[in-house]
Amino acid sequence: MKIYAVLLFAVLLVGCSTYQNQKLNGLEKSETIDLSGKWLFRIGDDEKYSEFKLDEFGWVEIKVPSQWEKQGYNFDGIAWYRKHIQIPGYFKTKKIYLYLGKIDDNDRVYFNGELIGLTNGWTQERIYFIPNDLIKYDSDNVIAVRVEDKGLSGGIYDGPVMIISRDELWKFKNETKRLASEKEFNSVFLTVKIMDSLLTTGRLTSYLAFLSPKYRENEKTYTLWKRDLGQISDFLTQNRYSIDYVDFKVYHSPENDSVLVADYVRLIKDATGNLKFSDEQIKYFKYENGSLLEIGNRSRFFRAKFYSDWLKEERTFFVYLPPSYDIDISKRYPTLYLLHGYGGSDESWKYDNINTVVDSLIKIGKIVEMIIIMPDGDTSFYANTYDRKKMYEQYITDDLINYVDATFRTIPHRETRGIDGVSMGGFGAMSLGFKYFDKFISIGSMMGALEVPFERVKERKDIHGGDSLYWKSIQPTTIAQGLAKEHFDSLNIFFYVGDKDWLKDANIKMHEILKSKGIPHTFKIYPGEHNRDFWFSHFAENLVFHSNSFYKSKYVRIKEKLKTQ
């Protein structure tokens, strides 16, 4: 208890002055730095372009934000941007971000030679936290952005482009925060200081007393956090590191007013007080049985990552969890794998707000509760490459499924697992569903690219190696044509297309193939074109289709709660 008393005394001494930092109004100086205008630009790819020190001879100027095609660079591929900036010293006490607007298609962003973020997909907003330890205040800093354009337009095309503090970012995005009272602030601040002190001194049992048994931060549960805690604590204690804070704010969660959110920069310092690392921290606290405990964000719609053995790299995927996930922690759920279209990414579903559609259908009893997994498939068509260097099929059907079943409370059976997708995702859903029929019970496709002429992808030698026969062999229609009727036993199949969609004939061809083999399926042609409005207006039908398929399973129908594997 002595450590609690000491820390409480410290908070009482600094609490009032620290609490003043809660105020958002009356900023004396600008907390944004405009980065629009001239940047340095170079076509081609070389990892050294990310470095702080670089001979920039041969680089040309380009306007940002703007598509590079509008400035005379008509190509698809990889190019780099660089920008030299100064960040004033008064930003030392601020949590700051690099806001890059939108980029077509994929990016990797470096600050003074260190990777600070990456995003795939041209519709996503880019906001990257800049660690304080990377910044050279009142001196030269370098932002380097690697942009990969998969087709059509490319570049940093939509602004604004700027350095911005967290408080200014809230204003820019019209995010209103109900700030905590002084008493609430001090309670959270004290709890964070106590927990960090326990962590840096190896007192893990006491640390866990401040963690809710129902703690969950995205995919990380109390059990997983407890498992990793020793390694983290050992690293801090062995190096004699201490923890400090910058720009500590506490506010009420917009989703749940009883939850207090601590938002700050954590500074990791060595024994001499030198800054070694810094990271962004957003922690969630709530009173449970009279004690203020860290509960995690308990998000039901978030991005996760894992290492794929087949692709030999870290991959990301979005996750939707049903409403009861944190209420009944013994319950397990069927799983739907949802594949994005060409040029999209796992984040595309976030911007389509599909979680609200699923929640509403569950609420009115139209569908059963389910987990939805949305992997990033690049522009791969979810197919293995000709040279077998990129095994996207096994990445989905082996690595990802195994990781999901081990990490989330799924019902790990074929009869409670479905797959679906939009456009290129429909290609993937049909081809993977047919080839790996032992993994899925239901297969759906929304305006699916079920047969794509070789001429349309002739330049995609990274997939087909220039071999038109290989490209034909991986088409969903080809796969379906080559399988015997028995292969489709118990599979549930549902797909549709618009009457003005350029892929209508391919979908009709799939329908005729299945019909000729006597394979039960549902196929529909609706009024519409090949666009987001079309598939989104029918998305609920896909969810109902998979739900009905899952409901036939004894595991869902009798609401059986499986024991942990």
GROMACS .gro file of C-alpha atoms in nm, residues 26-480:
model
  455
   26GLY     CA    1  -0.779   2.930  -2.627
   27LEU     CA    2  -0.478   2.779  -2.806
   28GLU     CA    3  -0.206   3.043  -2.814
   29LYS     CA    4  -0.024   2.901  -3.117
   30SER     CA    5  -0.126   2.710  -3.426
   31GLU     CA    6  -0.117   2.336  -3.378
   32THR     CA    7  -0.119   2.253  -3.749
   33ILE     CA    8   0.156   2.266  -4.012
   34ASP     CA    9   0.039   2.280  -4.373
   35LEU     CA   10   0.224   2.031  -4.594
   36SER     CA   11   0.041   2.097  -4.920
   37GLY     CA   12   0.235   2.230  -5.217
   38LYS     CA   13   0.571   2.116  -5.351
   39TRP     CA   14   0.712   1.775  -5.255
   40LEU     CA   15   1.003   1.580  -5.403
   41PHE     CA   16   0.904   1.289  -5.628
   42ARG     CA   17   1.074   0.992  -5.790
   43ILE     CA   18   0.939   0.700  -5.992
   44GLY     CA   19   1.077   0.358  -5.899
   45ASP     CA   20   1.136   0.168  -5.578
   46ASP     CA   21   1.437   0.162  -5.348
   47GLU     CA   22   1.419   0.113  -4.971
   48LYS     CA   23   1.692   0.374  -4.922
   49TYR     CA   24   1.440   0.639  -5.034
   50SER     CA   25   1.290   0.615  -4.685
   51GLU     CA   26   1.614   0.719  -4.513
   52PHE     CA   27   1.664   1.052  -4.338
   53LYS     CA   28   1.996   1.120  -4.509
   54LEU     CA   29   1.967   1.079  -4.885
   55ASP     CA   30   2.123   1.234  -5.192
   56GLU     CA   31   1.812   1.379  -5.357
   57PHE     CA   32   1.979   1.459  -5.688
   58GLY     CA   33   1.748   1.350  -5.970
   59TRP     CA   34   1.428   1.396  -5.770
   60VAL     CA   35   1.170   1.630  -5.922
   61GLU     CA   36   0.907   1.855  -5.769
   62ILE     CA   37   0.542   1.752  -5.767
   63LYS     CA   38   0.228   1.912  -5.630
   64VAL     CA   39   0.052   1.752  -5.332
   65PRO     CA   40  -0.235   1.677  -5.309
   66SER     CA   41  -0.296   1.582  -5.670
   67GLN     CA   42  -0.297   1.268  -5.883
   68TRP     CA   43   0.037   1.221  -6.054
   69GLU     CA   44  -0.135   1.159  -6.389
   70LYS     CA   45  -0.260   1.519  -6.380
   71GLN     CA   46   0.103   1.628  -6.364
   72GLY     CA   47   0.223   1.429  -6.662
   73TYR     CA   48   0.321   1.098  -6.500
   74ASN     CA   49   0.108   0.840  -6.678
   75PHE     CA   50   0.207   0.508  -6.525
   76ASP     CA   51   0.094   0.241  -6.280
   77GLY     CA   52   0.347   0.121  -6.028
   78ILE     CA   53   0.559   0.254  -5.742
   79ALA     CA   54   0.684   0.605  -5.672
   80TRP     CA   55   0.820   0.788  -5.368
   81TYR     CA   56   0.746   1.129  -5.218
   82ARG     CA   57   0.974   1.321  -4.979
   83LYS     CA   58   0.915   1.638  -4.777
   84HIS     CA   59   1.150   1.831  -4.546
   85ILE     CA   60   0.977   2.005  -4.256
   86GLN     CA   61   1.049   2.179  -3.926
   87ILE     CA   62   0.834   2.116  -3.619
   88PRO     CA   63   0.846   2.396  -3.358
   89GLY     CA   64   0.959   2.313  -3.006
   90TYR     CA   65   0.620   2.390  -2.851
   91PHE     CA   66   0.492   2.067  -3.009
   92LYS     CA   67   0.701   1.873  -2.753
   93THR     CA   68   0.407   1.876  -2.515
   94LYS     CA   69   0.159   1.767  -2.782
   95LYS     CA   70   0.037   1.441  -2.925
   96ILE     CA   71   0.068   1.494  -3.300
   97TYR     CA   72  -0.030   1.318  -3.620
   98LEU     CA   73   0.063   1.319  -3.985
   99TYR     CA   74  -0.257   1.365  -4.185
  100LEU     CA   75  -0.211   1.265  -4.550
  101GLY     CA   76  -0.569   1.273  -4.675
  102LYS     CA   77  -0.620   0.993  -4.928
  103ILE     CA   78  -0.368   0.799  -5.136
  104ASP     CA   79  -0.422   0.587  -5.448
  105ASP     CA   80  -0.369   0.296  -5.388
  106ASN     CA   81  -0.133   0.172  -5.112
  107ASP     CA   82   0.124   0.352  -4.898
  108ARG     CA   83   0.406   0.303  -4.651
  109VAL     CA   84   0.495   0.618  -4.455
  110TYR     CA   85   0.828   0.694  -4.288
  111PHE     CA   86   0.928   0.974  -4.052
  112ASN     CA   87   1.302   1.037  -4.025
  113GLY     CA   88   1.366   0.691  -4.165
  114GLU     CA   89   1.128   0.499  -3.937
  115LEU     CA   90   0.805   0.337  -4.055
  116ILE     CA   91   0.508   0.502  -3.880
  117GLY     CA   92   0.219   0.351  -4.074
  118LEU     CA   93   0.083   0.185  -4.385
  119THR     CA   94  -0.257   0.156  -4.550
  120ASN     CA   95  -0.397  -0.033  -4.849
  121GLY     CA   96  -0.687   0.100  -5.055
  122TRP     CA   97  -0.753   0.431  -5.228
  123THR     CA   98  -1.066   0.533  -5.033
  124GLN     CA   99  -0.911   0.528  -4.685
  125GLU     CA  100  -0.816   0.836  -4.485
  126ARG     CA  101  -0.450   0.837  -4.374
  127ILE     CA  102  -0.383   0.950  -4.015
  128TYR     CA  103  -0.053   0.839  -3.858
  129PHE     CA  104   0.072   0.909  -3.506
  130ILE     CA  105   0.425   1.053  -3.498
  131PRO     CA  106   0.624   0.917  -3.200
  132ASN     CA  107   0.783   1.199  -3.000
  133ASP     CA  108   1.121   1.027  -2.990
  134LEU     CA  109   1.147   1.044  -3.371
  135ILE     CA  110   1.096   1.420  -3.394
  136LYS     CA  111   1.385   1.666  -3.425
  137TYR     CA  112   1.221   1.979  -3.286
  138ASP     CA  113   1.319   2.312  -3.445
  139SER     CA  114   1.533   2.121  -3.693
  140ASP     CA  115   1.507   1.933  -4.022
  141ASN     CA  116   1.272   1.632  -4.039
  142VAL     CA  117   1.195   1.415  -4.342
  143ILE     CA  118   0.865   1.255  -4.437
  144ALA     CA  119   0.898   0.979  -4.699
  145VAL     CA  120   0.595   0.813  -4.857
  146ARG     CA  121   0.610   0.503  -5.076
  147VAL     CA  122   0.300   0.491  -5.300
  148GLU     CA  123   0.196   0.185  -5.500
  149ASP     CA  124  -0.064   0.244  -5.772
  150LYS     CA  125  -0.235  -0.074  -5.887
  151GLY     CA  126  -0.419   0.086  -6.177
  152LEU     CA  127  -0.596   0.397  -6.305
  153SER     CA  128  -0.498   0.711  -6.108
  154GLY     CA  129  -0.222   0.724  -5.848
  155GLY     CA  130  -0.062   0.945  -5.586
  156ILE     CA  131  -0.142   1.153  -5.277
  157TYR     CA  132  -0.457   1.285  -5.435
  158ASP     CA  133  -0.690   1.430  -5.170
  159GLY     CA  134  -0.610   1.664  -4.882
  160PRO     CA  135  -0.568   1.838  -4.661
  161VAL     CA  136  -0.209   1.731  -4.598
  162MET     CA  137  -0.069   1.847  -4.264
  163ILE     CA  138   0.092   1.791  -3.927
  164ILE     CA  139  -0.179   1.832  -3.666
  165SER     CA  140  -0.212   1.799  -3.289
  166ARG     CA  141  -0.466   1.561  -3.143
  167ASP     CA  142  -0.680   1.846  -3.005
  168GLU     CA  143  -0.685   2.021  -3.344
  169LEU     CA  144  -0.763   1.689  -3.512
  170TRP     CA  145  -1.069   1.648  -3.291
  171LYS     CA  146  -1.188   1.992  -3.403
  172PHE     CA  147  -1.108   1.923  -3.768
  173LYS     CA  148  -1.311   1.602  -3.761
  174ASN     CA  149  -1.589   1.760  -3.552
  175GLU     CA  150  -1.538   1.508  -3.274
  176THR     CA  151  -1.690   1.653  -2.958
  177LYS     CA  152  -1.543   1.516  -2.635
  178ARG     CA  153  -1.708   1.543  -2.294
  179LEU     CA  154  -1.400   1.598  -2.083
  180ALA     CA  155  -1.373   1.435  -1.742
  181SER     CA  156  -1.417   1.631  -1.422
  182GLU     CA  157  -1.110   1.707  -1.212
  183LYS     CA  158  -1.196   1.422  -0.975
  184GLU     CA  159  -1.243   1.178  -1.264
  185PHE     CA  160  -0.922   1.296  -1.429
  186ASN     CA  161  -0.716   1.250  -1.112
  187SER     CA  162  -0.863   0.903  -1.050
  188VAL     CA  163  -0.770   0.785  -1.400
  189PHE     CA  164  -0.430   0.956  -1.397
  190LEU     CA  165  -0.347   0.799  -1.059
  191THR     CA  166  -0.458   0.454  -1.178
  192VAL     CA  167  -0.240   0.477  -1.490
  193LYS     CA  168   0.063   0.586  -1.284
  194ILE     CA  169   0.013   0.304  -1.034
  195MET     CA  170  -0.025   0.042  -1.308
  196ASP     CA  171   0.285   0.164  -1.492
  197SER     CA  172   0.485   0.171  -1.169
  198LEU     CA  173   0.382  -0.187  -1.093
  199LEU     CA  174   0.473  -0.290  -1.447
  200THR     CA  175   0.821  -0.135  -1.434
  201THR     CA  176   0.894  -0.294  -1.095
  202GLY     CA  177   0.770  -0.642  -1.184
  203ARG     CA  178   0.475  -0.651  -0.943
  204LEU     CA  179   0.242  -0.825  -1.185
  205THR     CA  180  -0.008  -0.973  -0.940
  206SER     CA  181  -0.083  -0.625  -0.810
  207TYR     CA  182  -0.096  -0.494  -1.168
  208LEU     CA  183  -0.360  -0.749  -1.266
  209ALA     CA  184  -0.579  -0.630  -0.978
  210PHE     CA  185  -0.641  -0.314  -1.184
  211LEU     CA  186  -0.749  -0.513  -1.490
  212SER     CA  187  -1.111  -0.620  -1.537
  213PRO     CA  188  -1.157  -1.000  -1.579
  214LYS     CA  189  -1.364  -0.905  -1.886
  215TYR     CA  190  -1.082  -0.692  -2.028
  216ARG     CA  191  -1.062  -0.698  -2.408
  217GLU     CA  192  -0.861  -0.467  -2.631
  218ASN     CA  193  -0.968  -0.568  -2.981
  219GLU     CA  194  -0.862  -0.934  -3.006
  220LYS     CA  195  -0.653  -0.928  -2.688
  221THR     CA  196  -0.844  -1.067  -2.390
  222TYR     CA  197  -0.752  -1.069  -2.020
  223THR     CA  198  -0.603  -1.417  -2.062
  224LEU     CA  199  -0.385  -1.317  -2.358
  225TRP     CA  200  -0.272  -0.996  -2.189
  226LYS     CA  201  -0.183  -1.189  -1.872
  227ARG     CA  202   0.018  -1.434  -2.084
  228ASP     CA  203   0.230  -1.157  -2.240
  229LEU     CA  204   0.264  -0.940  -1.930
  230GLY     CA  205   0.576  -1.106  -1.791
  231GLN     CA  206   0.777  -1.051  -2.108
  232ILE     CA  207   0.681  -0.682  -2.121
  233SER     CA  208   0.760  -0.628  -1.754
  234ASP     CA  209   1.096  -0.807  -1.782
  235PHE     CA  210   1.197  -0.581  -2.071
  236LEU     CA  211   1.115  -0.268  -1.868
  237THR     CA  212   1.270  -0.381  -1.540
  238GLN     CA  213   1.590  -0.525  -1.687
  239ASN     CA  214   1.659  -0.200  -1.872
  240ARG     CA  215   1.558   0.007  -1.567
  241TYR     CA  216   1.312   0.202  -1.778
  242SER     CA  217   1.063   0.448  -1.633
  243ILE     CA  218   0.742   0.584  -1.783
  244ASP     CA  219   0.630   0.943  -1.826
  245TYR     CA  220   0.342   1.108  -2.011
  246VAL     CA  221   0.270   1.386  -2.260
  247ASP     CA  222  -0.063   1.554  -2.338
  248PHE     CA  223  -0.267   1.342  -2.098
  249LYS     CA  224  -0.641   1.386  -2.159
  250VAL     CA  225  -0.938   1.205  -2.004
  251TYR     CA  226  -1.287   1.213  -2.155
  252HIS     CA  227  -1.610   1.015  -2.147
  253SER     CA  228  -1.652   0.755  -2.420
  254PRO     CA  229  -1.904   0.874  -2.683
  255GLU     CA  230  -2.044   0.520  -2.699
  256ASN     CA  231  -2.077   0.470  -2.321
  257ASP     CA  232  -2.073   0.769  -2.089
  258SER     CA  233  -1.977   0.555  -1.789
  259VAL     CA  234  -1.646   0.466  -1.955
  260LEU     CA  235  -1.353   0.705  -1.905
  261VAL     CA  236  -1.092   0.722  -2.183
  262ALA     CA  237  -0.728   0.814  -2.114
  263ASP     CA  238  -0.563   0.951  -2.429
  264TYR     CA  239  -0.192   1.039  -2.416
  265VAL     CA  240   0.163   0.977  -2.533
  266ARG     CA  241   0.366   0.732  -2.324
  267LEU     CA  242   0.736   0.813  -2.291
  268ILE     CA  243   0.979   0.532  -2.206
  269LYS     CA  244   1.297   0.672  -2.047
  270ASP     CA  245   1.622   0.512  -1.935
  271ALA     CA  246   1.779   0.544  -1.590
  272THR     CA  247   1.940   0.877  -1.683
  273GLY     CA  248   1.611   1.024  -1.803
  274ASN     CA  249   1.686   1.002  -2.175
  275LEU     CA  250   1.389   0.929  -2.400
  276LYS     CA  251   1.423   0.585  -2.561
  277PHE     CA  252   1.076   0.514  -2.704
  278SER     CA  253   0.733   0.670  -2.722
  279ASP     CA  254   0.395   0.540  -2.829
  280GLU     CA  255   0.031   0.635  -2.855
  281GLN     CA  256  -0.189   0.522  -2.568
  282ILE     CA  257  -0.569   0.514  -2.552
  283LYS     CA  258  -0.694   0.326  -2.245
  284TYR     CA  259  -1.048   0.263  -2.123
  285PHE     CA  260  -1.157   0.259  -1.757
  286LYS     CA  261  -1.481   0.187  -1.577
  287TYR     CA  262  -1.596   0.141  -1.220
  288GLU     CA  263  -1.677  -0.224  -1.154
  289ASN     CA  264  -1.790  -0.323  -0.803
  290GLY     CA  265  -1.664   0.009  -0.670
  291SER     CA  266  -1.313  -0.015  -0.822
  292LEU     CA  267  -1.181   0.176  -1.123
  293LEU     CA  268  -1.052  -0.094  -1.361
  294GLU     CA  269  -0.902  -0.094  -1.708
  295ILE     CA  270  -1.152  -0.270  -1.934
  296GLY     CA  271  -1.000  -0.238  -2.283
  297ASN     CA  272  -1.184  -0.077  -2.572
  298ARG     CA  273  -1.420  -0.375  -2.610
  299SER     CA  274  -1.453  -0.273  -2.972
  300ARG     CA  275  -1.675  -0.488  -3.188
  301PHE     CA  276  -1.545  -0.354  -3.520
  302PHE     CA  277  -1.169  -0.325  -3.548
  303ARG     CA  278  -0.855  -0.407  -3.740
  304ALA     CA  279  -0.634  -0.697  -3.630
  305LYS     CA  280  -0.310  -0.841  -3.763
  306PHE     CA  281  -0.127  -1.171  -3.766
  307TYR     CA  282   0.169  -1.338  -3.934
  308SER     CA  283   0.090  -1.551  -4.238
  309ASP     CA  284   0.329  -1.844  -4.279
  310TRP     CA  285   0.219  -1.894  -4.639
  311LEU     CA  286   0.276  -1.531  -4.742
  312LYS     CA  287   0.571  -1.494  -4.504
  313GLU     CA  288   0.458  -1.151  -4.386
  314GLU     CA  289   0.229  -0.976  -4.141
  315ARG     CA  290  -0.126  -0.933  -4.269
  316THR     CA  291  -0.423  -0.728  -4.152
  317PHE     CA  292  -0.793  -0.805  -4.139
  318PHE     CA  293  -1.104  -0.635  -4.006
  319VAL     CA  294  -1.323  -0.803  -3.748
  320TYR     CA  295  -1.690  -0.765  -3.660
  321LEU     CA  296  -1.803  -0.915  -3.328
  322PRO     CA  297  -2.173  -0.959  -3.238
  323PRO     CA  298  -2.350  -0.760  -2.962
  324SER     CA  299  -2.339  -1.035  -2.698
  325TYR     CA  300  -1.966  -1.111  -2.739
  326ASP     CA  301  -1.858  -0.937  -2.417
  327ILE     CA  302  -2.178  -1.016  -2.228
  328ASP     CA  303  -2.179  -1.396  -2.250
  329ILE     CA  304  -1.811  -1.493  -2.259
  330SER     CA  305  -1.895  -1.864  -2.286
  331LYS     CA  306  -2.089  -1.828  -2.611
  332ARG     CA  307  -1.942  -1.921  -2.950
  333TYR     CA  308  -2.048  -1.800  -3.294
  334PRO     CA  309  -2.057  -1.896  -3.665
  335THR     CA  310  -1.813  -1.708  -3.888
  336LEU     CA  311  -1.852  -1.533  -4.222
  337TYR     CA  312  -1.544  -1.448  -4.431
  338LEU     CA  313  -1.607  -1.136  -4.640
  339LEU     CA  314  -1.373  -1.052  -4.931
  340HIS     CA  315  -1.326  -0.699  -5.068
  341GLY     CA  316  -1.314  -0.591  -5.431
  342TYR     CA  317  -1.029  -0.487  -5.661
  343GLY     CA  318  -0.849  -0.176  -5.536
  344GLY     CA  319  -1.006  -0.208  -5.192
  345SER     CA  320  -0.868  -0.347  -4.868
  346ASP     CA  321  -0.984  -0.491  -4.539
  347GLU     CA  322  -1.055  -0.132  -4.431
  348SER     CA  323  -1.306  -0.083  -4.713
  349TRP     CA  324  -1.575  -0.248  -4.502
  350LYS     CA  325  -1.512   0.006  -4.227
  351TYR     CA  326  -1.593   0.294  -4.459
  352ASP     CA  327  -1.903   0.111  -4.580
  353ASN     CA  328  -2.017   0.087  -4.214
  354ILE     CA  329  -2.127  -0.272  -4.261
  355ASN     CA  330  -2.128  -0.318  -3.883
  356THR     CA  331  -2.441  -0.102  -3.855
  357VAL     CA  332  -2.619  -0.318  -4.112
  358VAL     CA  333  -2.530  -0.639  -3.928
  359ASP     CA  334  -2.625  -0.495  -3.588
  360SER     CA  335  -2.964  -0.380  -3.715
  361LEU     CA  336  -3.046  -0.720  -3.868
  362ILE     CA  337  -2.947  -0.898  -3.547
  363LYS     CA  338  -3.155  -0.656  -3.341
  364ILE     CA  339  -3.474  -0.727  -3.536
  365GLY     CA  340  -3.411  -1.101  -3.541
  366LYS     CA  341  -3.345  -1.136  -3.914
  367ILE     CA  342  -3.007  -1.306  -3.870
  368VAL     CA  343  -2.824  -1.504  -3.604
  369GLU     CA  344  -2.530  -1.347  -3.425
  370MET     CA  345  -2.209  -1.412  -3.615
  371ILE     CA  346  -1.844  -1.311  -3.632
  372ILE     CA  347  -1.737  -1.154  -3.962
  373ILE     CA  348  -1.374  -1.164  -4.079
  374MET     CA  349  -1.264  -0.929  -4.360
  375PRO     CA  350  -0.909  -1.005  -4.479
  376ASP     CA  351  -0.687  -0.788  -4.696
  377GLY     CA  352  -0.644  -0.962  -5.029
  378ASP     CA  353  -0.451  -0.688  -5.214
  379THR     CA  354  -0.544  -0.713  -5.585
  380SER     CA  355  -0.463  -1.084  -5.591
  381PHE     CA  356  -0.805  -1.222  -5.693
  382TYR     CA  357  -0.740  -1.441  -5.385
  383ALA     CA  358  -0.553  -1.684  -5.610
  384ASN     CA  359  -0.207  -1.838  -5.587
  385THR     CA  360   0.039  -1.680  -5.828
  386TYR     CA  361   0.173  -1.868  -6.128
  387ASP     CA  362   0.522  -1.889  -5.975
  388ARG     CA  363   0.376  -2.004  -5.639
  389LYS     CA  364   0.560  -1.725  -5.457
  390LYS     CA  365   0.235  -1.578  -5.324
  391MET     CA  366  -0.001  -1.842  -5.187
  392TYR     CA  367  -0.312  -1.635  -5.127
  393GLU     CA  368  -0.543  -1.937  -5.120
  394GLN     CA  369  -0.361  -2.100  -4.829
  395TYR     CA  370  -0.325  -1.762  -4.658
  396ILE     CA  371  -0.706  -1.749  -4.635
  397THR     CA  372  -0.806  -2.114  -4.598
  398ASP     CA  373  -0.520  -2.224  -4.373
  399ASP     CA  374  -0.338  -1.942  -4.193
  400LEU     CA  375  -0.628  -1.704  -4.140
  401ILE     CA  376  -0.895  -1.959  -4.050
  402ASN     CA  377  -0.663  -2.129  -3.800
  403TYR     CA  378  -0.568  -1.797  -3.641
  404VAL     CA  379  -0.929  -1.678  -3.618
  405ASP     CA  380  -1.050  -2.005  -3.465
  406ALA     CA  381  -0.768  -1.992  -3.208
  407THR     CA  382  -0.818  -1.625  -3.122
  408PHE     CA  383  -1.194  -1.564  -3.126
  409ARG     CA  384  -1.484  -1.765  -2.989
  410THR     CA  385  -1.588  -1.919  -3.319
  411ILE     CA  386  -1.769  -2.248  -3.368
  412PRO     CA  387  -1.480  -2.410  -3.557
  413HIS     CA  388  -1.679  -2.630  -3.793
  414ARG     CA  389  -1.747  -2.628  -4.166
  415GLU     CA  390  -2.124  -2.607  -4.114
  416THR     CA  391  -2.082  -2.276  -3.928
  417ARG     CA  392  -1.842  -2.108  -4.169
  418GLY     CA  393  -1.935  -1.913  -4.483
  419ILE     CA  394  -1.756  -1.703  -4.745
  420ASP     CA  395  -1.877  -1.412  -4.958
  421GLY     CA  396  -1.738  -1.117  -5.151
  422VAL     CA  397  -1.786  -0.819  -5.380
  423SER     CA  398  -1.662  -0.814  -5.742
  424MET     CA  399  -1.304  -0.949  -5.714
  425GLY     CA  400  -1.415  -1.073  -5.372
  426GLY     CA  401  -1.691  -1.270  -5.545
  427PHE     CA  402  -1.421  -1.428  -5.763
  428GLY     CA  403  -1.236  -1.525  -5.444
  429ALA     CA  404  -1.544  -1.647  -5.258
  430MET     CA  405  -1.655  -1.874  -5.543
  431SER     CA  406  -1.310  -2.011  -5.625
  432LEU     CA  407  -1.208  -2.070  -5.262
  433GLY     CA  408  -1.552  -2.202  -5.170
  434PHE     CA  409  -1.547  -2.454  -5.455
  435LYS     CA  410  -1.184  -2.564  -5.420
  436TYR     CA  411  -1.185  -2.582  -5.041
  437PHE     CA  412  -1.539  -2.706  -4.994
  438ASP     CA  413  -1.439  -2.880  -4.671
  439LYS     CA  414  -1.393  -2.536  -4.512
  440PHE     CA  415  -1.723  -2.363  -4.596
  441ILE     CA  416  -2.092  -2.450  -4.592
  442SER     CA  417  -2.221  -2.136  -4.767
  443ILE     CA  418  -2.084  -1.941  -5.064
  444GLY     CA  419  -2.208  -1.600  -5.174
  445SER     CA  420  -2.111  -1.349  -5.441
  446MET     CA  421  -2.218  -0.988  -5.496
  447MET     CA  422  -2.174  -0.880  -5.862
  448GLY     CA  423  -1.882  -1.123  -5.869
  449ALA     CA  424  -1.603  -1.121  -6.126
  450LEU     CA  425  -1.675  -1.487  -6.196
  451GLU     CA  426  -1.489  -1.490  -6.527
  452VAL     CA  427  -1.249  -1.213  -6.631
  453PRO     CA  428  -1.107  -1.208  -6.987
  454PHE     CA  429  -0.729  -1.241  -7.002
  455GLU     CA  430  -0.705  -0.921  -7.208
  456ARG     CA  431  -0.838  -0.717  -6.916
  457VAL     CA  432  -0.558  -0.837  -6.687
  458LYS     CA  433  -0.286  -0.894  -6.944
  459GLU     CA  434  -0.043  -0.673  -6.752
  460ARG     CA  435  -0.094  -0.863  -6.425
  461LYS     CA  436   0.198  -1.098  -6.485
  462ASP     CA  437   0.258  -1.101  -6.110
  463ILE     CA  438  -0.050  -1.325  -6.094
  464HIS     CA  439  -0.057  -1.528  -6.416
  465GLY     CA  440   0.305  -1.503  -6.533
  466GLY     CA  441   0.184  -1.412  -6.881
  467ASP     CA  442   0.023  -1.755  -6.917
  468SER     CA  443  -0.336  -1.719  -7.041
  469LEU     CA  444  -0.405  -2.088  -6.976
  470TYR     CA  445  -0.310  -2.048  -6.611
  471TRP     CA  446  -0.537  -1.745  -6.584
  472LYS     CA  447  -0.824  -1.943  -6.735
  473SER     CA  448  -0.762  -2.233  -6.495
  474ILE     CA  449  -0.819  -2.016  -6.186
  475GLN     CA  450  -1.148  -1.865  -6.307
  476PRO     CA  451  -1.446  -1.962  -6.086
  477THR     CA  452  -1.639  -2.075  -6.395
  478THR     CA  453  -1.352  -2.305  -6.497
  479ILE     CA  454  -1.326  -2.449  -6.147
  480ALA     CA  455  -1.702  -2.511  -6.130
   0.00000   0.00000   0.00000
